[in-house]
Amino acid sequence: MSDVTIIGAGVAGLWAARACLAQGLRPRLVDRKGTPGPHGCSWWAGGMLAPFCEGALSEPAVVTHGRRAAALWSEITEVTHRGTLVLAPERDRAEIQRFADRTDGHTPCDADAIAASEPELTGRHRRGLFFEEEAHLNPRQALHDLTQTLAAHGVKVEPTPLTPSKVAGPVIDCRGMAASADLPGLRAVRGEMILLRAPEITLTRPIRLLHPRHPLYVVPRGNGIYMLGATQIESASRAQMTARSALELLSAAYALDPRFAEGEIIEMGADLRPAFADNLPGIVQRGAVLHLNGLFRHGFLMAPALAEQAAAFLATATTGDLFREN
């Protein structure tokens, strides 16, 4: 017998199961499509654990809770602690100061400091910011490792189509956009990414390239593979990646390092990020159902904190700061 049913086995649902176990609750974990894969937006994540950078445009709670994410993920999967380097083309150098004014946890970098941290970028950029405390992971490996950790405790993903109305007892709903009918304030934000193989380039940490129209992040995945992301479009379309978005991402990557032009595209993907109006992830209680949703672009950063607060509520009836009004 289970104490709680968790619907949705993306990053939020998997973490909810782990948090319930930590509270002594036995979860049942179901997802109509089974274990994580290309059918869910968690699969297309960048894997950056970058609370300070995300704080540039996010609510303070993202920074506060996100600072714990790297340590929590390190209990499950490999996390690379190399910080984040933020750069801008020389013509957009004012973007660096604007970003610095909106964030904490950084130190300024001149051309020599950039070259020392990432020798491959020597002579290409004159100024930047370094966020030493930030980290990154491979999201697909992390989802696999988290799934295996749960399986070792007897919790396996059941490929069962299920909705909260069909469940008796407590439910944690982690279905993302599939729960939009129950959460009228939820909206879709389309994101697209490219996986590129460029073995002649060696970068060791995520790079964010600031641009007033086409901001870019590049995340190393090892073996010369880089994830380029990500567009942010107010759209509920699940169509394939557009030529325009691909050109924007690839052009921005070229501005970071022209050698990306010779890279081999090995994958393109698009999916919908669920978001509330303020882009802050939260927990919404509706009767016996707790909705963990609105993770927007903060899935891997905020899922642990959301899961902890949801499980604590089920175990002790205490609410945290991530609970939202109905």
XYZ file of C-alpha atoms in Angstrom:
326
model
C 0.000 0.000 0.000
C 1.151 3.520 -0.790
C 0.739 6.663 1.297
C 0.673 9.044 -1.659
C 0.298 8.788 -5.431
C 2.643 10.893 -7.553
C 1.527 11.492 -11.135
C 4.262 12.486 -13.562
C 7.818 11.144 -13.630
C 9.719 14.181 -14.805
C 12.240 15.891 -12.581
C 9.537 17.176 -10.195
C 7.803 13.824 -9.813
C 11.027 11.895 -9.268
C 12.156 14.357 -6.612
C 8.726 14.236 -4.980
C 9.099 10.476 -4.632
C 12.539 10.855 -3.079
C 11.331 13.519 -0.663
C 8.365 11.384 0.391
C 10.673 8.485 1.171
C 12.788 10.817 3.301
C 9.641 11.694 5.292
C 8.772 8.039 5.832
C 5.963 8.086 3.259
C 5.598 5.291 0.717
C 4.972 6.787 -2.752
C 3.389 5.257 -5.801
C 4.887 6.856 -8.915
C 2.986 6.738 -12.198
C 3.492 8.275 -15.620
C 1.492 7.380 -18.680
C 4.663 7.293 -20.788
C 6.858 5.553 -18.261
C 10.381 6.552 -17.272
C 11.858 9.911 -18.372
C 12.565 10.331 -22.057
C 12.053 12.670 -25.039
C 8.341 12.862 -24.233
C 8.919 15.285 -21.334
C 10.448 18.743 -21.007
C 12.891 17.542 -18.302
C 14.671 15.644 -21.078
C 15.483 18.869 -22.924
C 16.858 20.807 -19.953
C 20.248 22.486 -19.944
C 21.218 21.104 -16.545
C 22.597 24.375 -15.177
C 22.419 24.773 -11.419
C 22.821 28.517 -11.655
C 20.738 30.300 -9.000
C 22.620 33.598 -9.157
C 22.393 33.905 -12.942
C 18.716 32.947 -12.876
C 18.229 35.626 -10.243
C 18.746 38.267 -12.916
C 15.140 37.828 -14.014
C 13.629 35.670 -11.272
C 12.047 36.045 -7.860
C 14.423 35.896 -4.838
C 13.074 32.448 -3.872
C 14.776 30.968 -6.938
C 18.152 32.145 -5.645
C 17.458 31.170 -2.046
C 16.297 27.632 -2.775
C 18.437 27.154 -5.862
C 21.644 27.579 -3.859
C 20.991 24.184 -2.248
C 20.323 22.353 -5.506
C 23.906 21.374 -6.367
C 24.487 19.782 -2.956
C 21.204 17.859 -3.132
C 21.841 16.615 -6.662
C 25.364 15.564 -5.657
C 23.780 12.897 -3.460
C 22.345 11.280 -6.581
C 24.451 12.035 -9.648
C 27.678 13.639 -10.802
C 27.654 17.407 -10.472
C 30.427 19.522 -11.984
C 31.391 22.472 -9.794
C 33.113 24.806 -12.244
C 30.954 27.900 -11.944
C 29.375 29.899 -14.761
C 31.098 32.358 -17.074
C 28.949 35.198 -18.420
C 30.180 37.033 -21.522
C 28.887 39.473 -24.120
C 30.004 40.501 -27.594
C 32.031 43.702 -27.428
C 29.269 45.654 -29.170
C 26.904 44.583 -26.370
C 29.336 45.144 -23.500
C 26.766 47.261 -21.636
C 24.785 44.044 -21.122
C 27.517 42.824 -18.768
C 27.017 45.763 -16.423
C 23.248 45.410 -16.532
C 23.542 41.722 -15.679
C 25.973 42.499 -12.848
C 23.568 45.058 -11.403
C 20.769 42.463 -11.273
C 22.771 39.590 -9.750
C 24.995 38.639 -6.821
C 27.737 36.078 -6.315
C 29.985 37.154 -9.190
C 33.427 38.596 -9.771
C 34.367 40.674 -12.845
C 36.667 39.149 -15.461
C 38.962 40.904 -17.898
C 40.451 39.299 -21.002
C 43.287 37.690 -19.017
C 40.930 36.186 -16.446
C 38.684 34.812 -19.193
C 41.696 33.260 -20.932
C 42.889 31.743 -17.653
C 39.531 30.128 -16.925
C 38.755 29.016 -20.490
C 41.962 29.023 -22.608
C 39.986 28.234 -25.775
C 38.380 31.680 -25.537
C 41.693 33.547 -25.377
C 41.489 36.801 -27.314
C 37.796 36.394 -28.140
C 36.167 38.307 -25.268
C 37.326 41.282 -23.214
C 35.035 41.332 -20.195
C 32.701 39.081 -18.309
C 31.448 37.851 -14.953
C 32.363 34.667 -13.124
C 29.850 32.992 -10.785
C 32.093 30.657 -8.814
C 29.427 28.920 -6.704
C 27.344 27.676 -9.638
C 27.453 24.175 -11.095
C 25.995 21.967 -13.809
C 25.015 18.373 -14.513
C 23.961 16.164 -17.393
C 20.170 16.195 -17.030
C 19.545 12.920 -18.836
C 22.088 11.096 -16.722
C 20.673 12.767 -13.623
C 17.137 11.601 -14.454
C 18.448 8.076 -14.998
C 20.388 8.100 -11.736
C 17.434 9.447 -9.774
C 15.157 6.800 -11.300
C 17.647 4.082 -10.328
C 17.956 5.460 -6.798
C 14.188 5.249 -6.366
C 14.094 1.743 -7.838
C 16.665 0.649 -5.266
C 14.096 1.659 -2.634
C 11.352 -0.273 -4.381
C 9.763 2.690 -6.141
C 9.444 2.137 -9.876
C 7.650 4.237 -12.465
C 4.383 2.608 -13.489
C 3.446 3.330 -17.148
C -0.185 3.933 -16.213
C -2.521 6.675 -17.505
C -3.922 8.259 -14.376
C -5.453 11.595 -13.349
C -5.929 12.933 -9.800
C -9.706 12.469 -9.961
C -9.224 8.723 -10.300
C -7.107 8.393 -7.162
C -8.338 7.959 -3.609
C -6.073 9.585 -1.048
C -3.285 12.151 -1.255
C -1.926 12.997 -4.703
C 1.095 14.978 -5.829
C 0.409 16.143 -9.376
C 3.615 16.765 -11.366
C 2.180 16.594 -14.897
C 3.370 19.997 -16.094
C 1.241 21.352 -18.919
C -0.989 18.274 -18.796
C -2.403 19.714 -15.567
C -3.335 23.070 -17.130
C -7.081 22.331 -16.966
C -6.769 22.161 -13.171
C -4.514 25.223 -12.949
C -6.091 28.066 -14.949
C -3.130 30.396 -14.359
C -0.625 28.031 -15.952
C 0.785 28.986 -19.349
C 3.142 27.341 -21.825
C 6.545 28.787 -22.682
C 8.144 27.042 -25.621
C 11.847 26.272 -25.445
C 14.165 24.811 -28.084
C 17.673 23.401 -27.898
C 20.432 22.004 -30.082
C 23.028 19.362 -29.273
C 26.210 20.045 -31.193
C 29.375 17.978 -31.489
C 32.414 20.248 -31.750
C 35.422 18.176 -30.601
C 37.913 20.875 -31.580
C 36.478 23.128 -28.842
C 37.127 22.473 -25.166
C 35.004 24.378 -22.671
C 34.791 23.222 -19.067
C 31.830 25.170 -17.661
C 28.542 26.677 -18.835
C 28.951 29.900 -20.781
C 26.175 32.455 -20.989
C 26.414 34.889 -23.868
C 24.362 38.007 -23.262
C 22.600 39.509 -26.228
C 19.666 41.960 -26.217
C 17.718 39.795 -28.690
C 19.239 36.298 -28.735
C 20.794 35.330 -25.389
C 22.514 31.960 -25.409
C 23.870 29.433 -22.988
C 26.333 26.718 -23.923
C 26.669 23.751 -21.577
C 29.443 21.164 -22.013
C 28.216 17.574 -21.952
C 31.616 15.937 -22.360
C 33.277 14.250 -25.345
C 33.077 17.438 -27.401
C 29.278 17.674 -27.135
C 27.595 20.951 -26.219
C 24.025 21.861 -25.515
C 22.953 25.182 -27.030
C 19.876 26.752 -25.525
C 17.418 28.030 -25.387
C 14.709 30.007 -27.041
C 11.913 31.352 -24.861
C 8.714 31.819 -26.820
C 5.233 32.503 -25.460
C 3.639 29.697 -27.431
C 1.859 26.401 -26.792
C 3.011 24.903 -30.093
C 4.686 21.493 -29.918
C 5.907 21.684 -33.505
C 9.480 20.849 -34.438
C 12.154 23.487 -34.017
C 11.831 26.370 -36.454
C 14.568 27.418 -38.852
C 14.524 30.867 -37.268
C 15.220 29.533 -33.789
C 17.985 27.273 -35.078
C 19.614 30.197 -36.874
C 19.414 32.372 -33.752
C 21.023 29.731 -31.534
C 23.722 28.843 -34.036
C 24.496 32.495 -34.799
C 24.881 33.246 -31.106
C 27.164 30.218 -30.699
C 29.234 31.495 -33.630
C 29.551 34.849 -31.857
C 30.898 33.039 -28.796
C 33.407 31.009 -30.808
C 33.409 30.903 -34.639
C 34.592 27.288 -34.556
C 31.076 26.232 -33.581
C 30.210 26.816 -37.253
C 32.022 23.564 -38.063
C 30.188 21.600 -35.378
C 27.972 18.641 -36.189
C 24.317 18.971 -35.223
C 23.344 15.714 -33.576
C 19.973 16.619 -32.117
C 17.341 19.353 -32.064
C 14.469 19.444 -29.633
C 11.545 21.532 -28.458
C 9.040 21.297 -25.648
C 6.787 23.391 -23.437
C 7.805 24.713 -20.043
C 4.895 25.253 -17.650
C 4.935 28.676 -15.986
C 2.802 30.788 -13.682
C 2.391 34.517 -14.294
C 5.379 35.418 -12.095
C 7.546 32.573 -13.493
C 8.059 31.288 -9.939
C 7.556 27.542 -9.362
C 5.072 26.714 -6.668
C 2.784 24.283 -4.887
C -0.968 24.675 -5.240
C -3.247 22.717 -2.933
C -6.635 21.671 -4.257
C -8.296 19.386 -1.743
C -6.247 16.198 -1.450
C -4.112 17.162 -4.456
C -0.832 19.057 -4.298
C 0.164 20.472 -7.674
C 3.928 20.908 -8.104
C 4.096 23.039 -11.187
C 5.236 26.200 -12.926
C 8.890 25.160 -12.940
C 9.444 27.269 -16.078
C 13.215 27.203 -16.763
C 14.072 26.208 -13.191
C 13.212 22.507 -13.204
C 16.492 21.007 -12.025
C 17.203 24.020 -9.853
C 13.896 24.123 -7.977
C 12.475 20.586 -8.061
C 14.302 19.501 -4.866
C 12.905 22.402 -2.817
C 9.368 21.996 -4.167
C 9.482 18.272 -3.422
C 10.767 18.792 0.114
C 8.006 21.247 0.962
C 5.283 19.056 -0.547
C 6.472 15.962 1.342
C 6.807 17.933 4.588
C 3.224 19.107 4.222
C 1.964 15.546 3.796
C 3.979 14.337 6.763
C 3.530 17.248 9.196
C 0.886 19.595 7.695
C 3.422 22.431 7.570
C 3.501 24.765 4.580
C 6.560 26.477 3.169
C 7.151 29.646 1.221
C 6.645 27.909 -2.137
C 2.954 27.252 -1.437
C 0.733 29.472 -3.558
C -2.811 30.668 -2.990
C -5.460 28.601 -4.768
